[in-house]
Amino acid sequence: MEETNKNVLGDCFTSAMALTESGVPHVPTRYILPPSQRPVLSPSIGTGSINLPVIDLSFLHDPLLRPSVIHEIEMACKEFGFFQVTNHGISSSVLRDALDAATRFFDLPAHEKMLLVSDDVHTPVRYGTSINHATDSVHYWRDFIKHYSHPLSKWIDLWPSNPPCYKQKVGKYSEATHVLHKQLMEAISESLGLEKSYLQEEIEEGSQVMAVNCYPACPEPEIALGMPPHSDFSSLTILLQSSQGLQIKDKNNNWVCVPYIEGALIVQLGDQVEVMSNGVYKSVVHRVTVNKDVNRLSFASLHSLPMNKKISPAPQLVNEDKPAAYGDFSFNDFLEYISRNDLTKQRFIDTVKKNKF
């Protein structure tokens, strides 16, 4: 049955990379966005008017300087739900190696990658295009491989065996981002007035999904997107990118380009932190633009509590004046939701809000 399903998928599957390599002069109709959803690709968008936060994490380890870093994180979380980090403890060689392994994977012949194709969101390792090419009403100029990554020993044998360097290079990056995530969650908990050990056990035993994305050069980037506006289900998403392309929505509902900073990593708050903070912090809505000239790669490391562990507002952040604004949910609840619903029509977080306006 599974083999039959893969054959059916193969019959209707054309990757964005294959379209780029074929030299199509225009994007196929299925990729064309309605005019109201098309990006404004101006070099000046998001520059000059807004300074997006960049935080040096090396000071987190200095007891005298840590409070000022926690304050920076608090301000960034309140204002944007987003920040970039430098001196994060992951070496530039580990970052380069991860991007190199991704490049080699997406450069594989199509039949190699198709061995991993699936439209089942529960599959622990799956290759695909768009968001879910089998059900998307509008397609997105993106190919991806997603795999569970923590604990590494449980999942790594299911990862691609080709290219031969993939498991070693991406495995090292996955382990490093798991450590970084724990440090960031401690800091974010502190910034909310919680103990830094809040949810420590659940975070250590939590889920990590690595979404490795390829956004090939696109002949008409002004009428297509790599990913539609959305927020992530995770507690945090740690993003490594090879070039600029990410945009976030600010408090005024304007799209702001996130600059590429070599060696920096992007931290995006997800729905789990919005719920945990009882709405003090909001998950960041973001999208991905594409360009005519280069393939863009990214590693989105999505960290969450264990699959069936429910997240709810921290009791310390709930009182008579500020009652719980959200119900609880788990990673598995999110997977069930996206298997039945179009994420471009309604954000998952809106389904767990107690007061839906």
CSV table of C-alpha atoms in Angstrom, one decimal:
chain,number,residue,atom,x,y,z
A,1,MET,CA,0.0,0.0,0.0
A,2,GLU,CA,2.8,2.4,0.9
A,3,GLU,CA,4.6,1.7,-2.3
A,4,THR,CA,1.4,2.3,-4.3
A,5,ASN,CA,0.9,5.6,-2.5
A,6,LYS,CA,4.5,6.7,-3.4
A,7,ASN,CA,3.8,5.8,-7.1
A,8,VAL,CA,0.7,7.9,-7.1
A,9,LEU,CA,2.5,10.8,-5.5
A,10,GLY,CA,5.3,10.4,-8.0
A,11,ASP,CA,2.9,10.7,-10.9
A,12,CYS,CA,1.6,14.1,-9.7
A,13,PHE,CA,4.9,15.4,-8.1
A,14,THR,CA,7.0,18.0,-9.7
A,15,SER,CA,9.5,19.7,-7.4
A,16,ALA,CA,10.3,23.4,-7.6
A,17,MET,CA,14.0,22.4,-8.2
A,18,ALA,CA,13.0,20.4,-11.3
A,19,LEU,CA,11.0,23.4,-12.6
A,20,THR,CA,14.0,25.7,-12.1
A,21,GLU,CA,16.4,23.3,-13.7
A,22,SER,CA,14.1,22.9,-16.7
A,23,GLY,CA,14.4,26.6,-17.3
A,24,VAL,CA,10.7,27.5,-17.3
A,25,PRO,CA,10.3,31.2,-18.2
A,26,HIS,CA,7.1,31.5,-16.1
A,27,VAL,CA,5.8,29.9,-13.0
A,28,PRO,CA,3.1,27.4,-13.6
A,29,THR,CA,-0.5,28.6,-12.9
A,30,ARG,CA,-0.7,26.6,-9.6
A,31,TYR,CA,2.0,28.8,-8.1
A,32,ILE,CA,0.4,32.2,-9.0
A,33,LEU,CA,-0.8,34.0,-5.9
A,34,PRO,CA,-4.0,36.2,-5.8
A,35,PRO,CA,-2.9,39.8,-6.3
A,36,SER,CA,-3.6,40.7,-2.6
A,37,GLN,CA,-1.2,38.0,-1.4
A,38,ARG,CA,1.8,38.9,-3.6
A,39,PRO,CA,5.0,40.2,-2.0
A,40,VAL,CA,6.3,43.7,-2.6
A,41,LEU,CA,9.9,43.0,-3.6
A,42,SER,CA,11.4,46.4,-2.9
A,43,PRO,CA,15.1,46.5,-1.7
A,44,SER,CA,14.1,49.2,0.8
A,45,ILE,CA,11.3,47.3,2.5
A,46,GLY,CA,11.9,46.9,6.1
A,47,THR,CA,15.2,48.9,6.1
A,48,GLY,CA,15.6,52.3,7.6
A,49,SER,CA,12.4,52.3,9.5
A,50,ILE,CA,12.9,49.3,11.8
A,51,ASN,CA,15.9,47.9,13.5
A,52,LEU,CA,15.4,44.2,14.1
A,53,PRO,CA,17.0,43.0,17.3
A,54,VAL,CA,20.4,41.2,17.3
A,55,ILE,CA,21.4,39.8,20.7
A,56,ASP,CA,24.9,38.7,21.7
A,57,LEU,CA,24.4,35.5,23.7
A,58,SER,CA,28.0,35.3,25.1
A,59,PHE,CA,26.9,37.6,27.9
A,60,LEU,CA,24.3,35.1,29.1
A,61,HIS,CA,27.1,33.2,30.8
A,62,ASP,CA,28.3,36.2,32.8
A,63,PRO,CA,26.2,36.6,36.0
A,64,LEU,CA,26.7,40.3,36.0
A,65,LEU,CA,25.7,40.8,32.4
A,66,ARG,CA,23.0,38.1,32.2
A,67,PRO,CA,20.2,40.4,33.5
A,68,SER,CA,20.8,42.9,30.7
A,69,VAL,CA,20.6,40.1,28.1
A,70,ILE,CA,17.4,38.8,29.6
A,71,HIS,CA,16.0,42.3,29.3
A,72,GLU,CA,17.0,42.5,25.6
A,73,ILE,CA,15.3,39.1,25.0
A,74,GLU,CA,12.2,40.3,26.8
A,75,MET,CA,12.0,43.5,24.7
A,76,ALA,CA,12.5,41.5,21.5
A,77,CYS,CA,9.9,39.0,22.4
A,78,LYS,CA,7.3,41.7,23.3
A,79,GLU,CA,8.0,43.8,20.2
A,80,PHE,CA,8.6,41.2,17.5
A,81,GLY,CA,8.4,37.6,18.8
A,82,PHE,CA,11.7,37.4,17.0
A,83,PHE,CA,15.4,38.1,17.3
A,84,GLN,CA,18.7,37.1,15.8
A,85,VAL,CA,21.6,35.8,17.9
A,86,THR,CA,25.3,36.0,17.6
A,87,ASN,CA,28.0,34.2,19.7
A,88,HIS,CA,25.5,31.4,20.2
A,89,GLY,CA,28.0,28.6,20.7
A,90,ILE,CA,27.6,26.8,17.3
A,91,SER,CA,30.8,27.0,15.3
A,92,SER,CA,30.8,28.5,11.8
A,93,SER,CA,32.2,25.1,10.5
A,94,VAL,CA,29.1,23.3,11.8
A,95,LEU,CA,26.8,25.8,10.2
A,96,ARG,CA,28.7,25.6,6.9
A,97,ASP,CA,28.7,21.8,7.0
A,98,ALA,CA,24.9,21.7,7.5
A,99,LEU,CA,24.3,23.9,4.5
A,100,ASP,CA,26.7,21.9,2.5
A,101,ALA,CA,24.9,18.6,3.3
A,102,ALA,CA,21.6,20.3,2.4
A,103,THR,CA,23.0,21.5,-0.9
A,104,ARG,CA,24.2,18.0,-1.8
A,105,PHE,CA,20.8,16.5,-0.8
A,106,PHE,CA,18.8,18.8,-3.0
A,107,ASP,CA,21.3,18.3,-5.9
A,108,LEU,CA,20.6,14.5,-5.9
A,109,PRO,CA,18.8,13.0,-8.9
A,110,ALA,CA,15.0,13.2,-8.5
A,111,HIS,CA,14.6,9.4,-8.2
A,112,GLU,CA,16.8,9.4,-5.1
A,113,LYS,CA,14.8,12.1,-3.3
A,114,MET,CA,11.5,10.4,-4.4
A,115,LEU,CA,12.4,7.4,-2.2
A,116,LEU,CA,11.5,9.6,0.8
A,117,VAL,CA,8.4,11.4,-0.6
A,118,SER,CA,5.2,11.4,1.5
A,119,ASP,CA,2.2,13.6,2.0
A,120,ASP,CA,1.6,12.1,5.5
A,121,VAL,CA,2.4,14.7,8.1
A,122,HIS,CA,3.0,12.0,10.7
A,123,THR,CA,5.9,10.4,8.7
A,124,PRO,CA,9.1,10.9,10.7
A,125,VAL,CA,11.2,11.5,7.5
A,126,ARG,CA,9.6,12.9,4.4
A,127,TYR,CA,10.6,14.7,1.3
A,128,GLY,CA,8.1,17.0,-0.4
A,129,THR,CA,7.4,20.2,-2.3
A,130,SER,CA,5.2,23.3,-1.5
A,131,ILE,CA,3.5,22.6,1.9
A,132,ASN,CA,1.6,19.5,1.0
A,133,HIS,CA,1.5,19.2,-2.8
A,134,ALA,CA,-1.3,16.7,-2.7
A,135,THR,CA,-3.8,19.1,-1.1
A,136,ASP,CA,-2.5,22.7,-1.6
A,137,SER,CA,-4.8,25.0,-3.5
A,138,VAL,CA,-1.9,27.3,-4.3
A,139,HIS,CA,1.5,25.9,-4.4
A,140,TYR,CA,4.7,27.4,-3.0
A,141,TRP,CA,8.1,27.5,-4.6
A,142,ARG,CA,9.8,25.3,-2.0
A,143,ASP,CA,11.2,21.8,-1.7
A,144,PHE,CA,11.9,20.3,1.7
A,145,ILE,CA,13.0,17.3,3.7
A,146,LYS,CA,11.7,17.1,7.3
A,147,HIS,CA,12.8,14.7,9.9
A,148,TYR,CA,12.6,14.1,13.6
A,149,SER,CA,15.9,14.9,15.2
A,150,HIS,CA,15.7,14.4,19.0
A,151,PRO,CA,16.8,12.1,20.5
A,152,LEU,CA,19.2,11.8,17.6
A,153,SER,CA,19.9,8.1,18.3
A,154,LYS,CA,16.2,7.3,17.8
A,155,TRP,CA,15.8,8.9,14.4
A,156,ILE,CA,19.1,9.2,12.6
A,157,ASP,CA,19.0,5.8,11.0
A,158,LEU,CA,15.9,6.8,9.2
A,159,TRP,CA,17.5,9.9,7.7
A,160,PRO,CA,18.8,10.0,4.1
A,161,SER,CA,21.8,7.8,3.5
A,162,ASN,CA,22.7,9.9,0.5
A,163,PRO,CA,24.6,12.1,0.4
A,164,PRO,CA,27.0,10.1,2.6
A,165,CYS,CA,27.9,13.2,4.7
A,166,TYR,CA,24.3,14.0,5.5
A,167,LYS,CA,23.8,12.2,8.8
A,168,GLN,CA,27.1,13.3,10.3
A,169,LYS,CA,26.9,16.9,9.3
A,170,VAL,CA,23.2,17.5,10.0
A,171,GLY,CA,23.3,15.4,13.1
A,172,LYS,CA,26.0,17.6,14.6
A,173,TYR,CA,24.0,20.7,13.8
A,174,SER,CA,20.8,19.2,15.2
A,175,GLU,CA,22.5,18.3,18.5
A,176,ALA,CA,24.0,21.8,18.8
A,177,THR,CA,20.6,23.5,18.2
A,178,HIS,CA,19.0,21.3,20.9
A,179,VAL,CA,21.5,22.6,23.4
A,180,LEU,CA,21.0,26.2,22.2
A,181,HIS,CA,17.2,25.8,22.5
A,182,LYS,CA,17.5,24.8,26.1
A,183,GLN,CA,19.6,27.9,26.9
A,184,LEU,CA,17.1,30.1,25.1
A,185,MET,CA,14.1,28.7,26.8
A,186,GLU,CA,15.8,29.2,30.2
A,187,ALA,CA,16.3,32.9,29.2
A,188,ILE,CA,12.8,33.3,27.9
A,189,SER,CA,11.3,31.8,31.1
A,190,GLU,CA,13.4,34.2,33.2
A,191,SER,CA,12.3,37.1,31.1
A,192,LEU,CA,8.7,36.2,32.0
A,193,GLY,CA,9.4,36.1,35.7
A,194,LEU,CA,9.4,32.3,35.8
A,195,GLU,CA,12.1,30.1,37.2
A,196,LYS,CA,14.7,29.4,34.5
A,197,SER,CA,14.1,25.7,35.0
A,198,TYR,CA,10.4,26.0,34.1
A,199,LEU,CA,9.4,23.0,31.9
A,200,GLN,CA,13.0,21.9,32.0
A,201,GLU,CA,12.3,18.2,31.9
A,202,GLU,CA,9.7,18.5,29.2
A,203,ILE,CA,12.1,20.6,27.1
A,204,GLU,CA,14.9,18.0,27.5
A,205,GLU,CA,12.5,15.2,26.5
A,206,GLY,CA,10.8,17.3,23.8
A,207,SER,CA,10.4,16.9,20.1
A,208,GLN,CA,12.7,18.5,17.5
A,209,VAL,CA,11.7,18.6,13.9
A,210,MET,CA,14.3,19.7,11.4
A,211,ALA,CA,12.8,21.2,8.3
A,212,VAL,CA,15.5,21.6,5.6
A,213,ASN,CA,14.2,23.9,2.9
A,214,CYS,CA,15.3,24.7,-0.6
A,215,TYR,CA,13.9,27.7,-2.3
A,216,PRO,CA,15.2,27.5,-5.9
A,217,ALA,CA,15.7,30.5,-8.1
A,218,CYS,CA,12.2,31.5,-9.4
A,219,PRO,CA,11.5,33.1,-12.8
A,220,GLU,CA,8.6,35.3,-11.4
A,221,PRO,CA,9.3,36.0,-7.7
A,222,GLU,CA,6.9,38.9,-7.7
A,223,ILE,CA,3.8,36.6,-8.1
A,224,ALA,CA,4.9,33.6,-6.0
A,225,LEU,CA,6.1,32.8,-2.4
A,226,GLY,CA,8.3,30.2,-0.9
A,227,MET,CA,6.1,29.9,2.1
A,228,PRO,CA,2.8,31.6,2.9
A,229,PRO,CA,2.2,33.7,6.0
A,230,HIS,CA,2.1,31.5,9.1
A,231,SER,CA,3.3,31.0,12.7
A,232,ASP,CA,5.1,27.9,13.9
A,233,PHE,CA,3.5,25.4,16.3
A,234,SER,CA,6.8,25.1,18.2
A,235,SER,CA,8.0,26.7,21.4
A,236,LEU,CA,10.9,28.1,19.4
A,237,THR,CA,12.2,27.8,15.9
A,238,ILE,CA,15.9,28.3,15.4
A,239,LEU,CA,16.6,29.2,11.8
A,240,LEU,CA,19.8,29.0,9.8
A,241,GLN,CA,19.7,30.7,6.3
A,242,SER,CA,22.1,30.9,3.4
A,243,SER,CA,20.8,34.2,2.2
A,244,GLN,CA,18.0,36.8,2.7
A,245,GLY,CA,14.4,35.8,2.0
A,246,LEU,CA,12.5,35.7,5.4
A,247,GLN,CA,10.0,38.4,6.1
A,248,ILE,CA,8.2,38.9,9.5
A,249,LYS,CA,5.0,40.9,10.2
A,250,ASP,CA,5.4,43.7,12.6
A,251,LYS,CA,2.8,45.1,15.1
A,252,ASN,CA,1.5,47.5,12.3
A,253,ASN,CA,0.9,44.5,10.0
A,254,ASN,CA,3.8,45.6,7.7
A,255,TRP,CA,6.1,43.0,6.2
A,256,VAL,CA,9.7,43.5,7.3
A,257,CYS,CA,12.7,41.8,5.5
A,258,VAL,CA,15.0,40.0,7.9
A,259,PRO,CA,18.6,40.8,6.9
A,260,TYR,CA,21.1,38.1,6.4
A,261,ILE,CA,23.9,38.2,9.0
A,262,GLU,CA,26.7,35.7,8.4
A,263,GLY,CA,27.1,33.4,11.3
A,264,ALA,CA,23.9,34.6,13.1
A,265,LEU,CA,20.9,32.4,13.8
A,266,ILE,CA,17.3,33.5,13.8
A,267,VAL,CA,15.0,32.8,16.8
A,268,GLN,CA,11.3,32.9,16.2
A,269,LEU,CA,8.7,32.4,19.0
A,270,GLY,CA,6.1,29.7,18.2
A,271,ASP,CA,2.6,29.1,19.4
A,272,GLN,CA,3.7,27.1,22.4
A,273,VAL,CA,5.5,30.1,23.9
A,274,GLU,CA,2.5,32.3,23.1
A,275,VAL,CA,0.3,29.9,25.1
A,276,MET,CA,2.9,29.4,27.9
A,277,SER,CA,3.2,33.2,28.4
A,278,ASN,CA,-0.6,33.6,28.4
A,279,GLY,CA,-0.3,36.0,25.5
A,280,VAL,CA,2.5,38.2,27.0
A,281,TYR,CA,4.6,37.1,24.0
A,282,LYS,CA,3.1,36.4,20.6
A,283,SER,CA,4.3,33.9,18.0
A,284,VAL,CA,5.7,35.7,15.0
A,285,VAL,CA,3.8,35.6,11.7
A,286,HIS,CA,6.3,35.1,8.9
A,287,ARG,CA,6.6,34.2,5.2
A,288,VAL,CA,9.3,33.4,2.7
A,289,THR,CA,10.0,35.3,-0.5
A,290,VAL,CA,11.9,33.9,-3.5
A,291,ASN,CA,14.3,35.5,-6.0
A,292,LYS,CA,15.4,35.1,-9.6
A,293,ASP,CA,19.1,34.6,-9.1
A,294,VAL,CA,20.0,32.1,-6.4
A,295,ASN,CA,18.8,29.0,-4.6
A,296,ARG,CA,18.2,29.8,-0.9
A,297,LEU,CA,18.6,27.2,1.8
A,298,SER,CA,17.4,27.2,5.3
A,299,PHE,CA,17.3,24.9,8.3
A,300,ALA,CA,14.2,25.5,10.5
A,301,SER,CA,14.8,23.6,13.7
A,302,LEU,CA,11.3,23.4,15.4
A,303,HIS,CA,11.5,22.6,19.1
A,304,SER,CA,8.4,21.6,21.1
A,305,LEU,CA,7.3,19.7,24.2
A,306,PRO,CA,7.0,15.9,23.8
A,307,MET,CA,4.5,14.8,21.1
A,308,ASN,CA,1.5,14.3,23.4
A,309,LYS,CA,2.4,16.7,26.2
A,310,LYS,CA,-0.1,19.6,26.5
A,311,ILE,CA,1.2,23.1,26.8
A,312,SER,CA,-1.0,25.6,28.8
A,313,PRO,CA,-0.5,29.1,30.3
A,314,ALA,CA,2.0,29.1,33.1
A,315,PRO,CA,0.0,29.2,36.4
A,316,GLN,CA,2.2,32.1,37.6
A,317,LEU,CA,1.0,34.2,34.7
A,318,VAL,CA,-2.7,33.6,35.3
A,319,ASN,CA,-4.8,35.5,37.8
A,320,GLU,CA,-8.1,37.3,38.3
A,321,ASP,CA,-7.0,40.3,36.2
A,322,LYS,CA,-5.4,38.1,33.6
A,323,PRO,CA,-7.3,34.9,33.2
A,324,ALA,CA,-6.1,32.0,31.0
A,325,ALA,CA,-6.6,33.3,27.4
A,326,TYR,CA,-5.8,29.9,25.8
A,327,GLY,CA,-6.8,26.3,26.1
A,328,ASP,CA,-4.0,23.7,26.0
A,329,PHE,CA,-2.6,21.8,23.0
A,330,SER,CA,0.1,19.3,22.1
A,331,PHE,CA,2.3,18.8,19.0
A,332,ASN,CA,0.1,15.9,18.1
A,333,ASP,CA,-3.0,18.2,18.2
A,334,PHE,CA,-1.2,20.4,15.7
A,335,LEU,CA,-0.4,17.5,13.4
A,336,GLU,CA,-4.1,16.4,13.5
A,337,TYR,CA,-5.2,20.0,12.7
A,338,ILE,CA,-2.9,20.4,9.7
A,339,SER,CA,-3.8,17.0,8.3
A,340,ARG,CA,-7.4,18.2,8.0
A,341,ASN,CA,-7.2,22.0,7.5
A,342,ASP,CA,-5.6,24.6,5.3
A,343,LEU,CA,-3.1,26.6,7.4
A,344,THR,CA,-3.3,29.5,5.0
A,345,LYS,CA,-7.0,29.9,5.9
A,346,GLN,CA,-6.7,29.9,9.7
A,347,ARG,CA,-3.7,29.9,12.1
A,348,PHE,CA,-3.7,27.0,14.5
A,349,ILE,CA,-3.1,29.3,17.5
A,350,ASP,CA,-6.5,30.9,16.8
A,351,THR,CA,-8.3,27.6,17.4
A,352,VAL,CA,-7.0,27.4,21.0
A,353,LYS,CA,-7.7,31.0,22.0
A,354,LYS,CA,-10.6,31.2,24.5
A,355,ASN,CA,-11.9,34.5,23.3
A,356,LYS,CA,-12.1,34.4,19.5
A,357,PHE,CA,-12.8,37.7,18.0
